[in-house]
Each structure stands twice: as structure tokens, then as C-alpha cells.
Short mmCIF file of C-alpha atoms and ligand atoms in Angstrom, two decimals:
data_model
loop_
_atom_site.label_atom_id
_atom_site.label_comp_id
_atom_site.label_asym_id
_atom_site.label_seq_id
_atom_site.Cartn_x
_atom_site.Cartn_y
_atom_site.Cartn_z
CA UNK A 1 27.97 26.24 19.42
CA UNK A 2 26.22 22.76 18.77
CA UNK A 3 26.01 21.36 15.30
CA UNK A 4 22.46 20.68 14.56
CA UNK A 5 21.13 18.49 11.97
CA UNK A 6 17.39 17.05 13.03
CA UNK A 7 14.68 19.03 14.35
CA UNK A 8 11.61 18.05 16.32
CA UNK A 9 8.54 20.31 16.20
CA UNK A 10 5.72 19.92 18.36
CA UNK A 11 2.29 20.91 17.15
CA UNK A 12 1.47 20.68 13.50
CA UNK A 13 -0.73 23.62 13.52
CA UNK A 14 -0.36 26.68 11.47
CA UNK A 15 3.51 27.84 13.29
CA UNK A 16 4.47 24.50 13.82
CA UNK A 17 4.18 23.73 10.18
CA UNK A 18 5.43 26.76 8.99
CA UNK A 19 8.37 26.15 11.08
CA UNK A 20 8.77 22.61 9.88
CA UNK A 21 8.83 23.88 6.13
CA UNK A 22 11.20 26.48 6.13
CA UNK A 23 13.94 24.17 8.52
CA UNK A 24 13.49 21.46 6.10
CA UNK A 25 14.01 23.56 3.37
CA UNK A 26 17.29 24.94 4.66
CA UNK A 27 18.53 21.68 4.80
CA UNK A 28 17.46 20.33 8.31
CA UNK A 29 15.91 16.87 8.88
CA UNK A 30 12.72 17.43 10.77
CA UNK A 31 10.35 15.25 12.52
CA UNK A 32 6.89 16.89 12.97
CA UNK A 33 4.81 15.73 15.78
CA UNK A 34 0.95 16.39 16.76
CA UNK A 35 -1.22 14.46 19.53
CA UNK A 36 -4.24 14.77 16.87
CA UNK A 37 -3.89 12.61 13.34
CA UNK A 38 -6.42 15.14 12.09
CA UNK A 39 -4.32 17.92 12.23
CA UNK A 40 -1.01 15.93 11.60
CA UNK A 41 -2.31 14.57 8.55
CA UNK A 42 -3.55 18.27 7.29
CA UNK A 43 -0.26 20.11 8.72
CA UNK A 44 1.90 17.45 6.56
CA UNK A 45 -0.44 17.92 3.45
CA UNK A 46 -0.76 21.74 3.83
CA UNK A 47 3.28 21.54 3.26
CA UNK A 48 3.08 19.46 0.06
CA UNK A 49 0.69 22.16 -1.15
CA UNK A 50 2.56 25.23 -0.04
CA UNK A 51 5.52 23.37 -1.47
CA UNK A 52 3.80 22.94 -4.51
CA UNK A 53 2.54 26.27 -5.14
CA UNK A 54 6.22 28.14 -4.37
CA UNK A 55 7.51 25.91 -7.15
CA UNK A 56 4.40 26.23 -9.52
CA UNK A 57 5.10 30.43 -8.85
CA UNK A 58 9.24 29.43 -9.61
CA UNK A 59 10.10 30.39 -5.91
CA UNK A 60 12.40 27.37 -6.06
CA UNK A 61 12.57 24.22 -8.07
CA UNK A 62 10.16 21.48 -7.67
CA UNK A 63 12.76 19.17 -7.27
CA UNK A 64 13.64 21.07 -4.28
CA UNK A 65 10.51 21.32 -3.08
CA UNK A 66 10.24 17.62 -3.46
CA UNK A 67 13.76 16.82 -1.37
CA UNK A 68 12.50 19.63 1.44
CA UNK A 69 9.05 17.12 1.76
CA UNK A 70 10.73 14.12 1.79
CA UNK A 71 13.02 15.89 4.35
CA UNK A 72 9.63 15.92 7.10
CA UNK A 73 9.07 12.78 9.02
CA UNK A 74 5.38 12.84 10.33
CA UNK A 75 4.56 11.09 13.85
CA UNK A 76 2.01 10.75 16.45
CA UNK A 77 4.63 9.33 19.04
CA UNK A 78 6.60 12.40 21.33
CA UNK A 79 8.94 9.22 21.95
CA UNK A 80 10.52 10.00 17.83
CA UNK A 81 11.63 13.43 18.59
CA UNK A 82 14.48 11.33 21.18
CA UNK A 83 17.31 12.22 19.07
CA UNK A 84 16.76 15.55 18.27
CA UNK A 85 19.11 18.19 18.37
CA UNK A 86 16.71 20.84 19.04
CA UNK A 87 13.28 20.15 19.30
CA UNK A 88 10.57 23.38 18.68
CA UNK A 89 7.36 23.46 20.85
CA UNK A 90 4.90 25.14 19.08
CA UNK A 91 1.65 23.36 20.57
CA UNK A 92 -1.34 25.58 21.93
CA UNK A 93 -0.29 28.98 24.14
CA UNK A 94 -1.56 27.73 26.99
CA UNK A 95 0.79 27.40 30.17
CA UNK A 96 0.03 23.82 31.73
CA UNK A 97 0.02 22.30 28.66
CA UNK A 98 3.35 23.63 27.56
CA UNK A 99 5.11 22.43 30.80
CA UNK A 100 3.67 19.26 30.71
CA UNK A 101 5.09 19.05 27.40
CA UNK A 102 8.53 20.12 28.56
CA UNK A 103 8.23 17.51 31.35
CA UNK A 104 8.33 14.77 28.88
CA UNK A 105 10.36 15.91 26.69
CA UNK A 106 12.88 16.66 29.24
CA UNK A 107 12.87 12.78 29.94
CA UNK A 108 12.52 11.62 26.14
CA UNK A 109 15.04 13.94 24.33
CA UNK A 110 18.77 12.97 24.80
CA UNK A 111 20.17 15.09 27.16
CA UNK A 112 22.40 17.37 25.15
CA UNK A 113 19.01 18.63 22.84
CA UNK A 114 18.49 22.05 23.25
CA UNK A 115 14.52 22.26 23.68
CA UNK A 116 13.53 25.99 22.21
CA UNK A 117 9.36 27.34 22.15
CA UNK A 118 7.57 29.24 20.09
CA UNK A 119 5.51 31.14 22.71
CA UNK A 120 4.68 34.40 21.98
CA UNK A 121 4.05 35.14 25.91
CA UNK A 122 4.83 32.33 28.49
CA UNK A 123 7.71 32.71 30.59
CA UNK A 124 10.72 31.04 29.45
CA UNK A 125 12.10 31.10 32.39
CA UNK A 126 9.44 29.33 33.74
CA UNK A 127 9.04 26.68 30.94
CA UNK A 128 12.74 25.76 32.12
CA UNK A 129 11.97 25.76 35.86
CA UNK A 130 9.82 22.48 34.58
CA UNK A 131 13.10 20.43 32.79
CA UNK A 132 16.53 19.66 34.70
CA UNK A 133 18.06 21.34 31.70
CA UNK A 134 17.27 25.09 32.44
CA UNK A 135 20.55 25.92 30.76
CA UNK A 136 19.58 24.19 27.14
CA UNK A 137 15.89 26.14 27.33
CA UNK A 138 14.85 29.02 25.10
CA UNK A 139 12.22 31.11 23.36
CA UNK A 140 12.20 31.49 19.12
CA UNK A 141 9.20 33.10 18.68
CA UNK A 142 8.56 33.10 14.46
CA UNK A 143 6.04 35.36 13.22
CA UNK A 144 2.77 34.00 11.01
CA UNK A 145 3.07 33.40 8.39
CA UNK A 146 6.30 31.68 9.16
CA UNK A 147 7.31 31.35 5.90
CA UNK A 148 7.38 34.89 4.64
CA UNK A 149 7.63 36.76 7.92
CA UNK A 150 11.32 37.64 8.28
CA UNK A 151 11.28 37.42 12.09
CA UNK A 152 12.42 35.43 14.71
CA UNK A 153 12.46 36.95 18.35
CA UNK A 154 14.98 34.99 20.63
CA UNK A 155 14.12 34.78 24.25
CA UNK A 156 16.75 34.48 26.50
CA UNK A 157 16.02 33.12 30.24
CA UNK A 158 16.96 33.08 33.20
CA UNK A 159 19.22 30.14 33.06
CA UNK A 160 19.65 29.53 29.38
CA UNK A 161 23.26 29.37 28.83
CA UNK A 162 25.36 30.91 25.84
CA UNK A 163 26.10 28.07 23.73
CA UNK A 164 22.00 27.56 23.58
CA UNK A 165 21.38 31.07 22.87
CA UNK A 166 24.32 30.95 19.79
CA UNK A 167 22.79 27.99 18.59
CA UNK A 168 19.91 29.08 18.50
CA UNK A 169 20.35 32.36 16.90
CA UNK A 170 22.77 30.28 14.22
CA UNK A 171 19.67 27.92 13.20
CA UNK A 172 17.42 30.64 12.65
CA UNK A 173 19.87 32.23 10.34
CA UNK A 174 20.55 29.68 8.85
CA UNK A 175 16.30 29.36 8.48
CA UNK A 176 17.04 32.92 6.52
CA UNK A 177 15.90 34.57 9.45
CA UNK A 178 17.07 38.07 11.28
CA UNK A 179 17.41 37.05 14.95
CA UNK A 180 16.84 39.39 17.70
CA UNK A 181 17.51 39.00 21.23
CA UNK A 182 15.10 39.73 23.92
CA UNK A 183 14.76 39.21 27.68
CA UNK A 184 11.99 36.73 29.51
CA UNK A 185 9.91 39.83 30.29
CA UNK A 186 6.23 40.17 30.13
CA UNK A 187 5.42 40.18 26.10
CA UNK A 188 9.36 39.87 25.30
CA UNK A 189 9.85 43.01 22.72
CA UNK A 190 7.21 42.15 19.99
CA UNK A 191 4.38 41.51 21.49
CA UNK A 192 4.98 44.28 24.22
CA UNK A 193 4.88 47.03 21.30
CA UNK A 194 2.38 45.12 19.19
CA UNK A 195 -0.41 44.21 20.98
CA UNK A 196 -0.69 48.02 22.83
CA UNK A 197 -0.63 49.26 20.02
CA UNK A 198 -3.74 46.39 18.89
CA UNK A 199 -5.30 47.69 22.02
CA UNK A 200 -5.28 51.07 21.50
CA UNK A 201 -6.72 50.36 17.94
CA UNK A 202 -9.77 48.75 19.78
CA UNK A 203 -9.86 51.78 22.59
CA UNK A 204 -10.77 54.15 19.49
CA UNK A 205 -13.61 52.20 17.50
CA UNK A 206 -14.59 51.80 21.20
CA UNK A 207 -14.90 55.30 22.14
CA UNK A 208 -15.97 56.03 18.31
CA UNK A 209 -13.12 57.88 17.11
CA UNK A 210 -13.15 56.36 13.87
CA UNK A 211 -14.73 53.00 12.19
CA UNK A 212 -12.76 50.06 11.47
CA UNK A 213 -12.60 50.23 8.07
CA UNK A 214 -11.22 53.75 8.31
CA UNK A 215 -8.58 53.13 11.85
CA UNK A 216 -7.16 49.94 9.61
CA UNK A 217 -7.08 52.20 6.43
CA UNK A 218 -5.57 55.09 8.31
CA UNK A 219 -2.79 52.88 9.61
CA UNK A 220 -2.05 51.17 6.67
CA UNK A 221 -1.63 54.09 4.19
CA UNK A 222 -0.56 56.56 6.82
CA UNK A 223 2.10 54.64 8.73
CA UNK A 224 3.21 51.70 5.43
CA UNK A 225 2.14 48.60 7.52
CA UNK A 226 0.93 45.79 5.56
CA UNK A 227 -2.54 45.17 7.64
CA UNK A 228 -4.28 48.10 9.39
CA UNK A 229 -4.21 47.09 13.57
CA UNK A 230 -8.04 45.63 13.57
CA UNK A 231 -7.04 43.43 10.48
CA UNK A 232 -3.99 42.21 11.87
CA UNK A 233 -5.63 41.29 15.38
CA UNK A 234 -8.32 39.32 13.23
CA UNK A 235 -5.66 37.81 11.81
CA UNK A 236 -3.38 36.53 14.85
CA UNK A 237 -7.18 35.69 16.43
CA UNK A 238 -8.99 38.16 18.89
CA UNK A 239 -8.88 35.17 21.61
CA UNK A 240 -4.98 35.41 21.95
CA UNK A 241 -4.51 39.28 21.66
CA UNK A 242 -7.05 39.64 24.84
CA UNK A 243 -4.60 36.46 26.19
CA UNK A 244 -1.61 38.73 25.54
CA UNK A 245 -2.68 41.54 26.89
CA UNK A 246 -3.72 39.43 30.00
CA UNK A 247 0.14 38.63 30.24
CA UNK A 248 1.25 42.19 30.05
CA UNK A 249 -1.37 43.91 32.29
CA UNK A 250 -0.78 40.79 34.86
CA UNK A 251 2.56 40.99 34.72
CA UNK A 252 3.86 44.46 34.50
CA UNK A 253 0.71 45.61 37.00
CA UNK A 254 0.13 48.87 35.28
CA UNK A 255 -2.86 49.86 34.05
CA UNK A 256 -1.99 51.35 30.72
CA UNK A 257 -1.69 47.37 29.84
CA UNK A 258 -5.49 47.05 31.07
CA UNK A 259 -7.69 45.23 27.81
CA UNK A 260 -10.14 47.12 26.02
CA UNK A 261 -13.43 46.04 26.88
CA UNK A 262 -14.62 46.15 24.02
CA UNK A 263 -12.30 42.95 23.26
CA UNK A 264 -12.89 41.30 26.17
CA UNK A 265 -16.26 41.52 24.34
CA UNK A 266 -15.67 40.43 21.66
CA UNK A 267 -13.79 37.49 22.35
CA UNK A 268 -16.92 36.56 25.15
CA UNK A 269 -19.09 36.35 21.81
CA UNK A 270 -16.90 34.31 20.17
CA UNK A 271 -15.42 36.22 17.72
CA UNK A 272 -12.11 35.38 17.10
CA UNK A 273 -11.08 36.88 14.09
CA UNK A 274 -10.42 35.28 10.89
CA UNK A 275 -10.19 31.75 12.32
CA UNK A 276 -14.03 31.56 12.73
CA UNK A 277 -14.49 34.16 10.25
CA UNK A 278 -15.87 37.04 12.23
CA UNK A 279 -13.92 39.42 14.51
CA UNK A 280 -13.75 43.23 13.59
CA UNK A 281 -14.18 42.43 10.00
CA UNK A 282 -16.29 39.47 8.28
CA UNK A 283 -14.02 36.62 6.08
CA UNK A 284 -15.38 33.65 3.96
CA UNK A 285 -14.90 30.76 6.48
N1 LIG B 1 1.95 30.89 4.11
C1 LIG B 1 2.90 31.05 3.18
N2 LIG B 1 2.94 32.11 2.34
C2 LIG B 1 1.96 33.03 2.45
C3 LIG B 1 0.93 32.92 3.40
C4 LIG B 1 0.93 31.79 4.25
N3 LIG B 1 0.01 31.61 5.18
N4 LIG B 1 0.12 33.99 3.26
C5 LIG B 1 0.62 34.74 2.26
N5 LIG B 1 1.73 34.16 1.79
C6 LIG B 1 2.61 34.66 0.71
C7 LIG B 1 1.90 34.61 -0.63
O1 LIG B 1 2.10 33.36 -1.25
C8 LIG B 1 2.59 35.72 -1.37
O2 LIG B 1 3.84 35.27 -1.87
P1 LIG B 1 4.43 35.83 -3.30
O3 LIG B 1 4.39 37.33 -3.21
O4 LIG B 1 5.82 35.29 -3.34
O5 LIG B 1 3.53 35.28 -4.32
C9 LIG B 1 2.91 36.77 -0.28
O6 LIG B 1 2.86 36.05 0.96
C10 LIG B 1 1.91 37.89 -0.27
O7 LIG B 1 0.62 37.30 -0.11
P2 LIG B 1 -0.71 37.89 -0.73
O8 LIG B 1 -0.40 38.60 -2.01
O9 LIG B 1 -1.74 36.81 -0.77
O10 LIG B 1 -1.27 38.88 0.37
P3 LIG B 1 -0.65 40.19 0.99
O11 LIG B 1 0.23 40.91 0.04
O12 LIG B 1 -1.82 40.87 1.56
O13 LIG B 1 0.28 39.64 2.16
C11 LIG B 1 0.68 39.00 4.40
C12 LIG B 1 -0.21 38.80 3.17
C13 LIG B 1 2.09 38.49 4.08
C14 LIG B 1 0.06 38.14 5.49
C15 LIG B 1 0.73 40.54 4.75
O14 LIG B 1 -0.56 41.05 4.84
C16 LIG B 1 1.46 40.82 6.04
O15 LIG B 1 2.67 40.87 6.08
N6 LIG B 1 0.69 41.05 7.12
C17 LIG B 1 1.24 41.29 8.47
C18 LIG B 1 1.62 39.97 9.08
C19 LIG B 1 2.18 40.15 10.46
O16 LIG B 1 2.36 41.24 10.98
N7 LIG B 1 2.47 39.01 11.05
C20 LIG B 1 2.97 38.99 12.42
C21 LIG B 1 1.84 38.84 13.37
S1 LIG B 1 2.40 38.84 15.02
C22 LIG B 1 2.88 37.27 15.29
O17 LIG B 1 2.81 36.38 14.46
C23 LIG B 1 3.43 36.99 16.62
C24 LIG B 1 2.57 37.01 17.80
O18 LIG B 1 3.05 36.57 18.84
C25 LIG B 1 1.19 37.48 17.83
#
């Protein structure tokens, strides 16, 4: 297993900064890159405040939540992350951008890094086709919100080798995660139980069964989970459950995967969910 020490993470949006929190405050040096200053700048400050709130609550010390921020290096050059033991891609889900990312970083990162992503439904397998290190490629999909979701799904592909998988698993128990293994298949194991079930929750305020209010309150109290369905796909954002369920109807070609139309809908209007405040519920922007 390799010993890793400083971590890259690509994307400073709302998993890449969750990541970059919780590794830096299990110890790891991290270097936090975004393309945009904008959202570097409010990734890195969002941190400092969700640092300083866990420590105003007496989650930890804010002495420790001081050493895990000093911990982050922020940068706008992909060039930093070049000695990084294991860099974490957790930019946009969208498939060319990814590999194009994994194309540099193939050439910038020193050629024992292990480069992992946090996709929730690209191919790993194909990520690695676009490197010469297929072997030192896989998938740690976190959960949002990173920092209290208990989750990380491991995605083994085609090529990744053993020692990357360990290491892997290792770092995101040592993150105080549960790691679970999963094979580069359509939707990996979350997402190909989640976001039917999602669907199916759309299907029946579709076809009227029941209204939202009542399908997320039925779910909630009648099955314990923390959001009803509707809720929960307003909260990932409407935009990538339709994009998921693209991935598993495309790529298990069965038609139980097919997406409600009624989100295909909704996403056409531009409701995404929380994010832009409206999607089967209404939120304060
Ligand atoms: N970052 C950090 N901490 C957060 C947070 C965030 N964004 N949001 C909430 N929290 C913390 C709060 O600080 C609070 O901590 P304490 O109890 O220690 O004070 C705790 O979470 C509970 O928060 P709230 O009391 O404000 O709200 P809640 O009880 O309603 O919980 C929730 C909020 C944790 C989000 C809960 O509703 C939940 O677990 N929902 C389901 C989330 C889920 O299923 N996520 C996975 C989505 S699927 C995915 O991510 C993968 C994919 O590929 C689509």
C-alpha cells in the first residue's frame, strides 16, 4: 500500500471542498485547486467558516480547526498538484471535461500518484483509458454533504491495480469513512439503487398517486430516511438525477431505467432543485 501524505483536489465546489476539509482534518496536507478564483476564493472561505462553526458547536477544538486550515494550500495552477500522492477530481460531472483533466494530470503528477474521482456516474474505466497509468486510476465517490455523510463508494476499474484500490480504501478510512467496493458498472451500487428509486418517486406525483409533500412525508416517516425522495433529488439538483438516469437507461438498455418525463420536464424549465431554489419544492435562494 502507498504511504500518502499530500492530497490534490480538483474543483473547489461543494464535494471538492468538503473533501478537502475532512482530509486536512485527518491529518493530510492538501492542495485545493479550481480554474475559477471566484469559486476558489469562496470554496477556501466556506472551509474557514465550516471550520469555525464545528468548533464554535465544540465538534473539535478551534485550535484544531485552525491547524486543519492552515493544512489547505489554495491554487489556480493544475501544475501545484505535481507532487501529490493522490490527487481527487471532483470538477463538474461532465465526461470531456473530466478526461481532459486526467490528460494533464497524467503528464503533471509524478508518476507514482494515484489519481482517484469523485464521479458519481462516469466510467472509471474509461477515465483511465485517457492516462498511461490505468493501473493507479480509481473512483471514491463521497456523498454530500461530505463532511457528515459517512460514505465513500470505491470504484474499482478495469485496470486499477490492488495496491491503488488498498490505498485508496486506507485514506478514506483514515478520512473516518466506511469504504465499500463497487464495480465500473452503469451507476456503480449507489446511484443504481438511489436514483430508481428518485425516479419512481417522480413516476407517482406524475401519474398523481400522491403530492409531494405527502410521497416525501410518506418516505421519511414510513421507511426512517432523513429526506423524503423529491427532497433529496432537490437537494443533489434535478439536472444531475435526469443525467444519472441518462447513464443507467443508456447503459444497461432496459427500459425500467427510462426517466420520468415529468423530470425531463422539469429540468427543461430549469428547475434544478435547491441550487436555483425551485425544483419539486420552493427554498429561499
Ligand atoms: N456541510 C457540513 N455539515 C452540514 C451540512 C453541510 N453542507 N449540512 C448539514 N450539516 C450538519 C449540521 O451542521 C448538523 O451538524 P450537528 O448535528 O453536529 O450540529 C447536521 O449536519 C444536521 O444538520 P441540520 O440539523 O441542519 O439538518 P438535518 O438534520 O435536516 O440534516 C442532512 C441535514 C445531513 C443533509 C440530512 O437531511 C441528510 O442526511 N439528508 C440525506 C443526505 C443524503 O442522502 N446525501 C447523499 C446524496 S447522494 C450523493 O451525494 C451521491 C450522488 O452521486 C448523487
Amino acid at each position: 500500500m502507498k504511504n500518502i501524505q499530500l492530497i490534490g483536489i480538483v474543483g473547489a465546489g461543494q464535494m471538492g471542498r468538503g473533501i478537502a476539509q475532512v482530509a486536512a482534518q485527518t491529518g493530510y496536507e492538501v492542495i485545493l485547486f479550481d480554474a475559477f478564483k471566484n469559486s476558489l476564493d469562496f470554496g477556501h472561505s466556506f472551509i474557514k467558516t465550516q471550520l469555525d462553526k464545528g468548533a464554535e458547536k465544540g465538534k473539535w477544538s478551534s485550535d484544531d480547526a485552525g491547524k486543519a486550515y492552515a493544512r489547505i494550500k489554495p491554487t489556480l495552477e493544475l501544475t501545484d498538484l505535481k507532487n501529490c500522492d493522490l490527487v481527487i477530481e471532483a470538477a463538474t460531472e461532465k465526461r470531456d471535461l473530466k478526461f481532459d483533466i486526467f490528460k494533464k494530470l497524467d503528464e503533471i503528477v509524478k508518476p507514482e500518484g494515484i489519481l482517484a474521482s469523485n464521479t458519481s456516474s462516469i466510467s472509471i474505466t474509461e477515465i483511465a483509458a485517457n492516462t498511461k497509468r490505468a493501473d493507479k486510476i480509481a473512483g471514491m465517490h463521497f456523498m454530500n454533504p461530505v463532511p457528515v455523510m459517512k460514505l465513500v463508494e470505491g470504484i474499482r476499474g478495469l485496470e486499477t491495480s490492488d495496491e491503488t484500490f488498498n490505498t485508496v480504501a486506507a485514506v478514506s478510512e483514515k478520512m473516518g469513512k466506511t469504504f465499500v467496493r463497487a464495480q465500473d458498472y452503469p451507476g456503480f451500487a449507489v446511484n443504481r439503487i438511489l436514483m430508481p428509486m428518485i425516479n419512481e418517486a417522480v413516476y407517482a406525483l406524475y401519474e398523481g398517486v400522491a403530492s409531494a409533500k405527502d410521497i416525501d412525508t410518506a418516505m421519511k416517516l414510513g421507511t426512517n430516511q432523513p429526506m423524503g425522495p423529491l427532497e433529496l433529488a432537490d437537494f443533489i439538483g434535478l439536472d444531475t438525477c435526469l443525467a444519472i438516469m441518462n447513464v443507467l437507461h443508456d447503459g444497461l438498455a432496459d427500459t425500467k431505467y427510462r426517466p420520468c418525463p415529468l423530470l425531463r420536464q422539469y429540468v427543461a424549465a430549469g428547475r434544478f432543485g435547491r441550487k436555483n431554489g425551485k425544483g419539486f419544492h420552493t427554498y429561499d435562494k
